[in-house]
Amino acid sequence: MLTLPASVRIYLARGATDLRKGFDGLYAAARDVVGEDPFTGHLFCFANRRMDTVKILVWDRSGFVLYAKRLERGTFDWPRAEGKEQSVELKRRDLFGLMEGLDLASARWRRRLDGLPMLD
């Protein structure tokens, strides 16, 4: 899995995206649907209509990198498009949980026993 510094933000496009798009199409979706500049180095996440494939677009100073994950069985619990909100910002732990099958709507993060704040 990815190692992300705290400065990286994670944007998720709600609902389905046509994942036949390559770098340029997902760049345009990041700019238009998510509403952020893809050259920032932040992660832009998209899922297909069946919710069994996810693509993540990120700029790494020399070019775009495209990560993909396709499930052999089951689906991702991807947030649906609701009203005008076409995207949502996630915390790192939520993205990693989502990619491993966590239902974010019913998940509850517990407070740590040592009293230290939880990492994003």
Coordinates of C-alpha atoms in Angstrom, one line a residue, residues 8-115:
V8 CA -1.2 14.9 1.2
R9 CA -4.9 15.3 0.9
I10 CA -7.1 12.6 -0.4
Y11 CA -10.1 13.4 -2.6
L12 CA -12.7 10.8 -3.6
A13 CA -15.1 11.3 -6.5
R14 CA -18.5 10.2 -5.3
G15 CA -20.5 7.8 -7.5
A16 CA -19.2 6.1 -10.6
T17 CA -16.5 7.4 -13.0
D18 CA -15.8 5.9 -16.5
L19 CA -12.5 4.2 -15.7
R20 CA -11.8 3.5 -19.3
K21 CA -10.2 7.0 -19.1
G22 CA -6.5 7.1 -18.8
F23 CA -4.3 9.8 -17.4
D24 CA -5.8 12.7 -19.3
G25 CA -9.4 11.7 -18.7
L26 CA -8.9 11.3 -14.9
Y27 CA -6.9 14.5 -14.8
A28 CA -10.0 16.3 -16.3
A29 CA -12.2 14.5 -13.8
A30 CA -10.0 15.6 -10.9
R31 CA -10.1 19.1 -12.1
D32 CA -13.8 19.3 -13.0
V33 CA -15.6 16.8 -10.7
V34 CA -13.4 17.1 -7.6
G35 CA -12.6 20.8 -8.2
E36 CA -8.9 20.7 -7.3
D37 CA -5.7 21.1 -9.2
P38 CA -4.3 17.7 -10.0
F39 CA -0.7 19.0 -10.0
T40 CA -0.8 19.5 -6.2
G41 CA 0.5 16.0 -5.4
H42 CA -2.8 15.1 -3.7
L43 CA -4.5 11.8 -4.4
F44 CA -7.6 11.7 -6.5
C45 CA -9.7 8.5 -6.2
F46 CA -12.3 7.1 -8.7
A47 CA -14.5 4.0 -8.8
N48 CA -16.2 2.3 -11.8
R49 CA -20.0 1.7 -12.1
R50 CA -19.8 -1.8 -10.6
M51 CA -17.7 -0.5 -7.7
D52 CA -15.2 -3.3 -8.1
T53 CA -12.4 -1.2 -9.5
V54 CA -10.6 1.9 -8.1
K55 CA -8.1 4.1 -9.7
I56 CA -6.0 6.7 -7.9
L57 CA -4.3 9.5 -9.8
V58 CA -1.4 11.4 -8.2
W59 CA 1.3 13.9 -9.5
D60 CA 4.8 13.0 -8.3
R61 CA 6.8 16.1 -9.7
S62 CA 7.9 14.4 -12.9
G63 CA 4.6 13.0 -14.1
F64 CA 1.3 11.4 -13.2
V65 CA 1.1 8.0 -11.5
L66 CA -2.0 5.9 -11.8
Y67 CA -2.7 3.2 -9.2
A68 CA -5.5 0.6 -9.8
K69 CA -7.1 -2.1 -7.7
R70 CA -9.7 -4.5 -9.0
L71 CA -11.5 -6.9 -6.7
E72 CA -12.0 -10.5 -7.9
R73 CA -15.1 -10.8 -5.7
G74 CA -17.3 -8.2 -3.9
T75 CA -17.4 -4.4 -4.2
F76 CA -16.0 -1.4 -2.6
D77 CA -18.3 0.5 -0.2
W78 CA -17.9 3.7 -2.3
P79 CA -19.8 6.8 -1.3
R80 CA -22.7 7.5 -3.6
A81 CA -23.3 10.8 -5.4
E82 CA -25.7 12.9 -3.3
G83 CA -27.1 16.3 -4.4
K84 CA -24.4 18.7 -5.4
E85 CA -21.6 17.1 -3.5
Q86 CA -19.6 15.3 -6.2
S87 CA -16.5 14.7 -4.0
V88 CA -15.5 14.1 -0.5
E89 CA -12.1 14.5 1.3
L90 CA -10.9 11.4 3.2
K91 CA -8.4 10.8 5.9
R92 CA -5.5 8.4 5.2
R93 CA -6.9 5.8 7.6
D94 CA -10.3 5.9 5.9
L95 CA -8.8 5.4 2.4
F96 CA -6.8 2.4 3.6
G97 CA -9.9 1.0 5.3
L98 CA -12.0 1.5 2.3
M99 CA -9.5 -0.2 0.1
E100 CA -9.5 -3.2 2.5
G101 CA -13.3 -3.5 2.6
L102 CA -14.3 -1.3 5.5
D103 CA -17.9 0.1 5.5
L104 CA -17.1 3.8 6.3
A105 CA -20.7 4.6 7.1
S106 CA -20.8 2.2 10.1
A107 CA -17.1 2.4 11.1
R108 CA -16.3 4.0 14.4
W109 CA -12.7 4.8 15.3
R110 CA -11.9 4.2 18.9
R111 CA -9.8 6.4 21.1
R112 CA -6.4 5.1 21.8
L113 CA -5.5 3.9 25.2
D114 CA -2.3 5.8 25.6
G115 CA -4.1 9.1 25.3

